[in-house]
Short mmCIF file of C-alpha atoms in Angstrom, two decimals:
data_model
loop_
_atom_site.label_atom_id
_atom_site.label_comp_id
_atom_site.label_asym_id
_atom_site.label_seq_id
_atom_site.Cartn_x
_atom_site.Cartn_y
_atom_site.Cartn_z
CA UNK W 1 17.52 4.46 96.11
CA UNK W 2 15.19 4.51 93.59
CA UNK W 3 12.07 7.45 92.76
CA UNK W 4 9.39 7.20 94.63
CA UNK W 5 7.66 4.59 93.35
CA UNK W 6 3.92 5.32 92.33
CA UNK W 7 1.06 2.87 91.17
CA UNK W 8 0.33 5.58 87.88
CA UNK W 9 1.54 4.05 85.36
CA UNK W 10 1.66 4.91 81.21
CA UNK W 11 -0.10 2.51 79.40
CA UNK W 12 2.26 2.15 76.24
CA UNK W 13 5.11 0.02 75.53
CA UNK W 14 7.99 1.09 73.77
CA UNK W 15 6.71 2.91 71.47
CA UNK W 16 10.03 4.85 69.70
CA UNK W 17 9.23 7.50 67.11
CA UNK W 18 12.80 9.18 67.02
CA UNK W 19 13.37 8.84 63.38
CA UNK W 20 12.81 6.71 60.56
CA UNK W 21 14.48 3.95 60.93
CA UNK W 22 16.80 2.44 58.39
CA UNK W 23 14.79 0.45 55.58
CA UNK W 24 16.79 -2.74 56.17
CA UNK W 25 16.22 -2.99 59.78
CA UNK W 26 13.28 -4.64 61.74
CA UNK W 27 13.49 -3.64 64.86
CA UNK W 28 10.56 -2.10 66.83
CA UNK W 29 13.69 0.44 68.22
CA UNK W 30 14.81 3.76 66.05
CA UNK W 31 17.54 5.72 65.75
CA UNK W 32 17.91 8.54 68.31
CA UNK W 33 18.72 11.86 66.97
CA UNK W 34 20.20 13.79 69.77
CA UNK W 35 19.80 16.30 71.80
CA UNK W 36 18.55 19.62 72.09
CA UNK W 37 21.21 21.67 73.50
CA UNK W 38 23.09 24.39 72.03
CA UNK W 39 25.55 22.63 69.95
CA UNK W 40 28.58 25.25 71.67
CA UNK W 41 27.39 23.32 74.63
CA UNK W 42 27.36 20.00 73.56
CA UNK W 43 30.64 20.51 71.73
CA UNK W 44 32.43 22.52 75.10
CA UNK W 45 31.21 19.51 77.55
CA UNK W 46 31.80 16.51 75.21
CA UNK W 47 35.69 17.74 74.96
CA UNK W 48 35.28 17.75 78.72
CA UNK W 49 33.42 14.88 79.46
CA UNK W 50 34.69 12.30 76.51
CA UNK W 51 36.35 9.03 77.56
CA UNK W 52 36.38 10.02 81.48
CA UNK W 53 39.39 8.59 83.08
CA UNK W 54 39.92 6.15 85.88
CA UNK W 55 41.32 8.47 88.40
CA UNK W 56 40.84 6.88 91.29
CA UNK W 57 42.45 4.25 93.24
CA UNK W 58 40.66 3.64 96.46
CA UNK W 59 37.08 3.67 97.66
CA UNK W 60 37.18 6.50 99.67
CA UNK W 61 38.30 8.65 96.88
CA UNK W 62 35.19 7.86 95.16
CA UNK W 63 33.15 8.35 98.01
CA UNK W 64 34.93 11.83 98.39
CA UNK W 65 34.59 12.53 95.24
CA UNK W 66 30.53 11.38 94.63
CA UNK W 67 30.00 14.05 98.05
CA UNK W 68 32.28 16.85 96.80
CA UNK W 69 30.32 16.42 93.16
CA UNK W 70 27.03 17.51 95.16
CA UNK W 71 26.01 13.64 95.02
CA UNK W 72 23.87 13.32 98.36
CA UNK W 73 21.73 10.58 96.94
CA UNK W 74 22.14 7.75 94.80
CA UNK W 75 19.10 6.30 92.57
CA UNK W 76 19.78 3.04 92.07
CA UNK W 77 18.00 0.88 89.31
CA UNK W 78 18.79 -3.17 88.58
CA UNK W 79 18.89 -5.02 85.51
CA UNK W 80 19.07 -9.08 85.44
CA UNK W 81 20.19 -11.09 82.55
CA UNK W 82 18.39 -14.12 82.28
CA UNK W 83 19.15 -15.22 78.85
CA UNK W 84 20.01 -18.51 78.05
CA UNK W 85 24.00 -18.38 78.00
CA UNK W 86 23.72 -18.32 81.62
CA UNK W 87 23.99 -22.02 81.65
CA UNK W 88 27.28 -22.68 80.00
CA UNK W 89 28.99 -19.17 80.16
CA UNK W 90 30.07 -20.38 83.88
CA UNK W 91 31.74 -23.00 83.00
CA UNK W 92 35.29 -21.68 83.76
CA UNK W 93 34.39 -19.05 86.25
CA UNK W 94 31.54 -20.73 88.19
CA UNK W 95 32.85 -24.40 88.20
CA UNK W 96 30.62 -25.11 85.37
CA UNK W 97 27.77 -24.16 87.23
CA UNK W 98 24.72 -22.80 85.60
CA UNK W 99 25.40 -18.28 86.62
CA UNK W 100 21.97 -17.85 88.56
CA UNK W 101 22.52 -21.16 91.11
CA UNK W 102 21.00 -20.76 94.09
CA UNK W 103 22.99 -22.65 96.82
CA UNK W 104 24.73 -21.92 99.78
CA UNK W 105 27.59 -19.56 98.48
CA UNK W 106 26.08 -16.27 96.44
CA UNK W 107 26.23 -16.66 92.80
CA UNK W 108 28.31 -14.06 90.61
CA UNK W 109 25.29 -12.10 90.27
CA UNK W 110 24.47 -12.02 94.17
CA UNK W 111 27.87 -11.10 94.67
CA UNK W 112 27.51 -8.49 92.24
CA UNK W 113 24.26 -6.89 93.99
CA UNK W 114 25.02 -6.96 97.33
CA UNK W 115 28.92 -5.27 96.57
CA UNK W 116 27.00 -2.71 94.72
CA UNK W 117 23.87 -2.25 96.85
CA UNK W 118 26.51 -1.58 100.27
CA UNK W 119 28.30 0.91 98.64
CA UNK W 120 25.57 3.06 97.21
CA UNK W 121 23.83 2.95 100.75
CA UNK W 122 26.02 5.61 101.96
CA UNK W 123 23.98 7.94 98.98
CA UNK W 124 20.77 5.59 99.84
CA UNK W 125 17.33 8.25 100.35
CA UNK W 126 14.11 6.09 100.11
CA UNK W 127 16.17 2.66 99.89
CA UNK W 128 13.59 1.99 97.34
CA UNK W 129 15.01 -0.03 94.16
CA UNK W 130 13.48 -0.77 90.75
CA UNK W 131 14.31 -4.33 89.95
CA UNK W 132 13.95 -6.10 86.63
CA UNK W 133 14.64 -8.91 84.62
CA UNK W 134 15.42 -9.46 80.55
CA UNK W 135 16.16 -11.93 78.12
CA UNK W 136 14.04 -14.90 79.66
CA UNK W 137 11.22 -16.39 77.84
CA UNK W 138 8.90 -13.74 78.48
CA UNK W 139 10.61 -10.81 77.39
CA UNK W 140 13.24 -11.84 75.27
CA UNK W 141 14.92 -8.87 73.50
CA UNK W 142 11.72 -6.99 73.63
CA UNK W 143 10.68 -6.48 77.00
CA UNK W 144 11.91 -6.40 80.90
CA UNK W 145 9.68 -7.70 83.70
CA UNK W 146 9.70 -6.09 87.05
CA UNK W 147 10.37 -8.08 90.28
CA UNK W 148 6.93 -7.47 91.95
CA UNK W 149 3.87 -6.84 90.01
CA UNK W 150 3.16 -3.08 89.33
CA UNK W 151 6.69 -2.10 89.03
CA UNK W 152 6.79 -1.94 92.70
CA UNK W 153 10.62 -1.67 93.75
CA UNK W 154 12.44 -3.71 95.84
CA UNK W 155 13.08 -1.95 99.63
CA UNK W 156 17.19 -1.91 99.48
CA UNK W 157 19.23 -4.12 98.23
CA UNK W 158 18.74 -6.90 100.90
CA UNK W 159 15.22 -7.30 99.63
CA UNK W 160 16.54 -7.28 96.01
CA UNK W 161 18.60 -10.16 96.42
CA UNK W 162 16.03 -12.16 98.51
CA UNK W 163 13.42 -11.74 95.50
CA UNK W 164 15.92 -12.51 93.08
CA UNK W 165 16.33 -15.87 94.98
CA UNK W 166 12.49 -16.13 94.74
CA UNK W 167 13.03 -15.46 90.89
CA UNK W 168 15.03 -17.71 90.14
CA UNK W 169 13.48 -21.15 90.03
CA UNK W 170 10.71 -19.93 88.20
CA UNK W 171 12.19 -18.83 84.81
CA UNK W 172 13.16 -19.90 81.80
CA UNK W 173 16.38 -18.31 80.61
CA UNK W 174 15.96 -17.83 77.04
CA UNK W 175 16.99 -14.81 74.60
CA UNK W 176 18.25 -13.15 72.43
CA UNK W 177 20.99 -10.48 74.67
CA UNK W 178 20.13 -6.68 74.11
CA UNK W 179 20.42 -3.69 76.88
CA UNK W 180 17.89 -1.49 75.25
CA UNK W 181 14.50 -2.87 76.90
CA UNK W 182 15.98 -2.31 80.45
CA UNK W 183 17.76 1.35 79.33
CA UNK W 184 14.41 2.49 77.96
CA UNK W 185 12.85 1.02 81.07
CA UNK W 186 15.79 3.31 83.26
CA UNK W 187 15.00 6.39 81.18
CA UNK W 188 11.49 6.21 82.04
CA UNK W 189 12.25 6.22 85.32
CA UNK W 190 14.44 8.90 85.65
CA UNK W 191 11.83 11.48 83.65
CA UNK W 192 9.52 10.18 85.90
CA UNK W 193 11.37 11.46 88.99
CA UNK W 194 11.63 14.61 87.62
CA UNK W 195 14.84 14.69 86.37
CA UNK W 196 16.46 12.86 89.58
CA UNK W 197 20.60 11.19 88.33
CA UNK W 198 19.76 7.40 88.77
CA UNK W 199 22.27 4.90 88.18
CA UNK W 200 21.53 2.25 86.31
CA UNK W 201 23.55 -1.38 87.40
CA UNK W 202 23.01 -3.96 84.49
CA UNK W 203 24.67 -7.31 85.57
CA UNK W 204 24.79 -9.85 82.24
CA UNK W 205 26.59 -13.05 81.42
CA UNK W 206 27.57 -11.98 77.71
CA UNK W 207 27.41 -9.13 75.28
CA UNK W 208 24.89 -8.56 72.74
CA UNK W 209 23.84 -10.49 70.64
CA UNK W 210 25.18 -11.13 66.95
CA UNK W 211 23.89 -13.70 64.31
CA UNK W 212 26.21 -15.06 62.58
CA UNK W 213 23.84 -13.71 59.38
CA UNK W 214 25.13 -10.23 60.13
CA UNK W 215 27.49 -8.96 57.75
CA UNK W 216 31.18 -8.19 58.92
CA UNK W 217 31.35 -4.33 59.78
CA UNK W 218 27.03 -4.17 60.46
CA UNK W 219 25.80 -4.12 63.41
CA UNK W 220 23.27 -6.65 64.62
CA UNK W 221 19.80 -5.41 64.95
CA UNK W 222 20.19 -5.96 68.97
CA UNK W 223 23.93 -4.23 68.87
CA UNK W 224 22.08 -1.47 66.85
CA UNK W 225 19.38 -0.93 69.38
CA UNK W 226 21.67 -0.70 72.44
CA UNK W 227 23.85 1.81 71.26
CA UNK W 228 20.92 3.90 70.44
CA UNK W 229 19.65 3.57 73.72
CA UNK W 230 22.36 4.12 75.02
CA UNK W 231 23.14 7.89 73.32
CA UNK W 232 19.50 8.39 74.08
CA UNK W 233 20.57 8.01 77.56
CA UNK W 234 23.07 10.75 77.72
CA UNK W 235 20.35 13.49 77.42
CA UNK W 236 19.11 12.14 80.97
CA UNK W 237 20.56 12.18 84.39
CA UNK W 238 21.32 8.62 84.04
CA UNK W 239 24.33 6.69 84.00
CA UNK W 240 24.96 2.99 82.97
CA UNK W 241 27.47 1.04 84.56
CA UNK W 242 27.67 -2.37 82.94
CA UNK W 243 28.53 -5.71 85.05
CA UNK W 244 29.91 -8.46 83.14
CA UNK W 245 29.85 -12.08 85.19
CA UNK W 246 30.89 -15.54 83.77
CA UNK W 247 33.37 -16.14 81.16
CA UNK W 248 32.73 -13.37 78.51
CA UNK W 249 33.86 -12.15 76.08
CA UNK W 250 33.20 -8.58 76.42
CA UNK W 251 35.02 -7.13 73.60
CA UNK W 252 31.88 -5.60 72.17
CA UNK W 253 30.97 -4.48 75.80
CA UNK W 254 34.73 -2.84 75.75
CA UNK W 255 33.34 -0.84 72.60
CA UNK W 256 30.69 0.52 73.89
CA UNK W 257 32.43 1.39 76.97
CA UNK W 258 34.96 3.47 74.73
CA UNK W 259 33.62 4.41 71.43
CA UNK W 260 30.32 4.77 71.15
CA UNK W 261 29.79 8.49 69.48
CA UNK W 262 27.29 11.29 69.31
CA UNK W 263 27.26 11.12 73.42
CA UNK W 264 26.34 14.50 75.38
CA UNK W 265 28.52 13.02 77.53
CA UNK W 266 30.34 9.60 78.49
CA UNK W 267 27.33 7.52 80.13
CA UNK W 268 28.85 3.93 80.19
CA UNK W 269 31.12 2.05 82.01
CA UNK W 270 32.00 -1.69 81.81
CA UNK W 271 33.61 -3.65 84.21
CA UNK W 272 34.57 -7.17 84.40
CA UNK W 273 33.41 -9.01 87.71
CA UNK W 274 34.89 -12.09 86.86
CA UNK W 275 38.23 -10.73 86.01
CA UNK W 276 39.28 -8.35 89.02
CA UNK W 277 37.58 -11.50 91.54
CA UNK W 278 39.78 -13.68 89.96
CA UNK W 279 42.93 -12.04 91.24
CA UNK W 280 45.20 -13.66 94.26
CA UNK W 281 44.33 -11.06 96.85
CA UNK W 282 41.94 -10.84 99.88
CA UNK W 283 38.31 -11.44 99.26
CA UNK W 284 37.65 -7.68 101.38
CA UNK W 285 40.23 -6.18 98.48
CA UNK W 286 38.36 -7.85 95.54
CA UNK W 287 35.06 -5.81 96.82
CA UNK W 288 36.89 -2.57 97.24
CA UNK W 289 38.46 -2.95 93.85
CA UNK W 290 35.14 -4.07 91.70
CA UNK W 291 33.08 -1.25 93.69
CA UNK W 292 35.99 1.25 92.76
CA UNK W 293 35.97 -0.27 88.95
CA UNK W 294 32.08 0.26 88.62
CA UNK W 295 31.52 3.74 90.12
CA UNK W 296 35.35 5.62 89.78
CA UNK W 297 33.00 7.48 86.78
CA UNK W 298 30.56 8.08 88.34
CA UNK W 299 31.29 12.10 90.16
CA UNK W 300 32.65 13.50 86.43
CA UNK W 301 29.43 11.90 85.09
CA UNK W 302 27.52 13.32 87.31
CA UNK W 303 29.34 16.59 86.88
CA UNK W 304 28.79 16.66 83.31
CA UNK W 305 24.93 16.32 83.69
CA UNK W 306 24.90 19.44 85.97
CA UNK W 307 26.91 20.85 83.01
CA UNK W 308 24.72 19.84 80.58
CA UNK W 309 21.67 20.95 82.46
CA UNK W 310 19.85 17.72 82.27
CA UNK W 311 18.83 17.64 86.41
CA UNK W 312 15.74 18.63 87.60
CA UNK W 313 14.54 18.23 83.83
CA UNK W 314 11.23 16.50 83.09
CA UNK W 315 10.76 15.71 79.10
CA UNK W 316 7.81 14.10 79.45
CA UNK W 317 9.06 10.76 78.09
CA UNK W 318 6.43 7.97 79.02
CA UNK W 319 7.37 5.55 81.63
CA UNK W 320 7.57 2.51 80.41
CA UNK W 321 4.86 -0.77 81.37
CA UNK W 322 7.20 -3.38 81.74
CA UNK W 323 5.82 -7.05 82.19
CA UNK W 324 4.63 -8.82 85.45
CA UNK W 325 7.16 -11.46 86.90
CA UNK W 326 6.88 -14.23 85.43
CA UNK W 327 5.59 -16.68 88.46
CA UNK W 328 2.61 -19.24 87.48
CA UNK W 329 2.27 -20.50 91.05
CA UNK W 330 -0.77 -18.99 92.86
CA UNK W 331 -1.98 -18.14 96.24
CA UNK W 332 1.38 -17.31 97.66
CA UNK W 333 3.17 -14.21 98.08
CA UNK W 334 3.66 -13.69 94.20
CA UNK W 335 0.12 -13.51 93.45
CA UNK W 336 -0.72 -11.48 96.19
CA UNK W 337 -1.63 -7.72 95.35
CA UNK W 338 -0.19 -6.68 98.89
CA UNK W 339 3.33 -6.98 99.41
CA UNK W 340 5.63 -6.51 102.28
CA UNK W 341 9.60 -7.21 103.08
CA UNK W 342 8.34 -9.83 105.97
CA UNK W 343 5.74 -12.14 103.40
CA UNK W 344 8.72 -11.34 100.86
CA UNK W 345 11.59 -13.03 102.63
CA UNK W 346 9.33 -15.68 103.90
CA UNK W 347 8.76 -17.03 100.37
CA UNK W 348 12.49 -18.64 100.27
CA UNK W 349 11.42 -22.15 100.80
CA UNK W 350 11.94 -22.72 96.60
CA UNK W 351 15.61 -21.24 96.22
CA UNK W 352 17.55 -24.01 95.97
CA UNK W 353 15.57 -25.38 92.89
CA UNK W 354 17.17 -25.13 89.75
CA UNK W 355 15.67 -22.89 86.89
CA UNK W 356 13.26 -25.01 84.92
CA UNK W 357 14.55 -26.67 82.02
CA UNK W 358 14.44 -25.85 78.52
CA UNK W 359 11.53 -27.03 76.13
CA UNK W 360 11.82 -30.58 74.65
CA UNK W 361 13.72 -31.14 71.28
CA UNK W 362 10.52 -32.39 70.24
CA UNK W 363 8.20 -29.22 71.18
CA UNK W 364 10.72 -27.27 69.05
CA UNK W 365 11.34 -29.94 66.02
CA UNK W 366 8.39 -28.24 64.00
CA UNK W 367 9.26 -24.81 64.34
CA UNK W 368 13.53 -25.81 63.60
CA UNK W 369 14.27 -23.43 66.88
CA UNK W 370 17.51 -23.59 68.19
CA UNK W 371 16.63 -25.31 71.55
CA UNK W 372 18.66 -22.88 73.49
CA UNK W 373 18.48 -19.29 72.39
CA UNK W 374 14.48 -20.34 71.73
CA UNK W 375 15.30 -17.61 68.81
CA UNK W 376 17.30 -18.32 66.17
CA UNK W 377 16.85 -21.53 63.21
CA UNK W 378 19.41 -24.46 63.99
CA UNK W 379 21.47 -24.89 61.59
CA UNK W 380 24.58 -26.70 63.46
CA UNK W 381 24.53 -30.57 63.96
CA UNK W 382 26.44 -32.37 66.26
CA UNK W 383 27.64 -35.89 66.14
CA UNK W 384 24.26 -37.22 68.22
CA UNK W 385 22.07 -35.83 66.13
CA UNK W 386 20.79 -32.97 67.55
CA UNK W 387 20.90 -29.40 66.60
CA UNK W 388 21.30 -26.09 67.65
CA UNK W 389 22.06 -22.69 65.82
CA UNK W 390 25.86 -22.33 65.12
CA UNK W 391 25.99 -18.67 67.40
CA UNK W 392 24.75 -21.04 70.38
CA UNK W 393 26.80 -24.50 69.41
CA UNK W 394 30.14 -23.58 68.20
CA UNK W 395 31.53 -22.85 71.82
CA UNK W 396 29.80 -25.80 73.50
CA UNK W 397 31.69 -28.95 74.66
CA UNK W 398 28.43 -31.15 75.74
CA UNK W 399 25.30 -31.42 74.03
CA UNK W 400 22.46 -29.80 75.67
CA UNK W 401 20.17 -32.57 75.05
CA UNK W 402 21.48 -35.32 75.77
CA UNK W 403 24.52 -34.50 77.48
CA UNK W 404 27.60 -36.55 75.30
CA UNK W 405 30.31 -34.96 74.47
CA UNK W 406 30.44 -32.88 71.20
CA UNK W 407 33.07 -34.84 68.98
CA UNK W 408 31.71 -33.49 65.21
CA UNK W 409 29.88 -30.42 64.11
CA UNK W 410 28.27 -29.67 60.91
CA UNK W 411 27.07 -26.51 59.41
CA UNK W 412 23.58 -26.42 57.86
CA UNK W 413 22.80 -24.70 55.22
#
């Protein structure tokens, strides 16, 4: 699973020039202006393709219906949320328990993986598995950092969960949310390959994120920048299926999933982890029915990029550099340039740390940064005295620095 994975590597970011981009909007990310197929044949396959139904209702079906599509292989790429929400977004689906806790039952996002990972097997070629983390303090909204230094990919999804468990205790969750680092990152990867249909699994705690600045029927600049990506997706080989863990809510993620225009073909698919392994049946059914949930879409999708000719197509889109991980320790397995699944999995002696915490109230006093998005200015107080921005604070019940319960909040302005 994966593209061959090669140590040539483009030395730009993301460098977008798709358009000029509207003259309100900061963000380093542009509009994307389509694609360049006859517009009978966008128009004949977008009837076709548009809002792909669930028409399946059992794994084998899908499995049938990936082979009968011509779907011998499956590329698979992962993208980790590690944004700050992480830590309270669990609170009714993880027993309060910070998402990413490494203990002795898997985590939602484990869970996630592995269900995932042991269905696309059965497609698997190279087992080889691009792997990378967003929204920590490293990369924030900007960048994604790859599991192993030089983009090298994970060897199935066994070793992908073990390095995530390596991960772990070395970040700091941070923010803000948006998909569009780790979609460029995917669609990248797929030119790369020559045009090879990938799969792209992004597993997140939350949706994207949205000040509370941003005017009622606007788009935030990270809601802008997804849904951009993600059109710019639909001219590649590539689709997106989107894994939502923790408590939600996910009606922006619903929007995408359903009405996000100007598509050469549907590309997107949401599901909600937490809702379909909350139900009262078997644990063995609850697998069968999230696997079914994320890739039911998957044959028509890949259908409709034979359809629109995009396999076996190279555009020569840059793959993108993304950032080392982010491990300070040195002279183990993380700093060393040669790498193998053995030295890998014996690096587990850290997992059951918890992620580091978050900086001081006093490191971030000066700078009036909300101490737990590390992004926007507080401007919510609580009762205690301490503040946060209002996007972060108005769904808390504790306070994050000192722990007492939130009795009083008061806007800033």
């Amino acid at each position: 699973m994966g593209g061959k994975w090669s140590k040539s590597r483009s030395p730009h970011r993301y460098s977008h020039n798709y358009g000029t981009p509207p003259s309100r909007s900061t963000s380093r990310y542009s509009p994307y202006p389509g694609n360049n197929l006859q517009p009978r044949t966008v128009e004949r396959v977008q009837r076709k393709y548009t809002k792909i139904g669930d028409d399946y209702h059992s794994l084998d079906q899908v499995t049938e219906a990936l082979s009968q599509a011509g779907l011998e292989s499956s590329n698979l790429i992962v993208g980790i949320d590690f944004t700050k929400s992480n830590e309270w977004t669990g609170r009714v689906s993880f027993n309060r328990r910070c998402l990413h806790d490494i203990g002795h039952t898997p985590n939602p996002y484990e869970q996630a993986l592995s269900i995932i990972g042991r269905t696309l097997s059965a497609f698997d070629e190279d087992n080889l598995i691009p792997c990378f983390g967003f929204g920590d303090a490293s990369t924030h909204d900007q960048e994604v950092f790859s599991f192993y230094p030089e983009n090298r990919p994970c060897n199935g999804f066994e070793e992908a969960l073990q390095r995530y468990k390596e991960l772990v205790p070395h970040l700091r969750l941070a923010g803000p949310t948006s998909f569009a680092p780790i979609i460029e990152t995917a669609i990248g990867i797929v030119d790369n390959s020559g045009g090879q249909y990938h799969v792209l699994l992004i597993i997140a705690d939350g949706q994207v994120t949205r000040s509370v600045d941003t005017i009622h029927g606007q788009l935030s600049s990270q809601e802008r920048d997804t849904m951009n990506a993600i059109v710019k997706a639909s001219d590649y080989p590539l689709s997106i299926v989107l894994v939502g863990v923790g408590d939600g809510p996910w009606d922006m993620m619903r929007e995408f999933d359903d009405n996000i225009p100007s598509r050469a073909f549907d590309n997107f698919q949401f599901v909600n982890f937490t809702e379909i392994m909350s139900r009262n049946i078997s644990n063995s059914r609850k697998e069968t029915e999230f696997a079914l949930a994320a890739l039911m879409e998957i044959p028509s999708q890949y259908k409709a990029t034979i359809d629109l000719q995009l396999l076996g197509k190279r555009r020569g889109t840059p793959e993108m550099t993304s950032l080392p991980p982010p491990i300070k320790s040195h002279g183990s397995a993380y700093s060393n340039p040669k790498y193998s699944h053995s030295s890998s999995s014996e690096q587990g002696a850290g997992v059951h740390k918890r992620a580091p915490a978050i900086p001081s109230e006093s490191s971030l006093e000066e700078k009036q940064i909300c101490p737990i998005c590390l992004w926007q200015a507080k401007n919510l107080a609580f009762g205690c005295g301490h503040q946060t921005c209002h996007k972060c604070g108005e769904s808390l019940q504790v306070c994050p620095i000192c722990q007492s319960q939130i009795a009083t909040r008061i806007r800033l302005y």
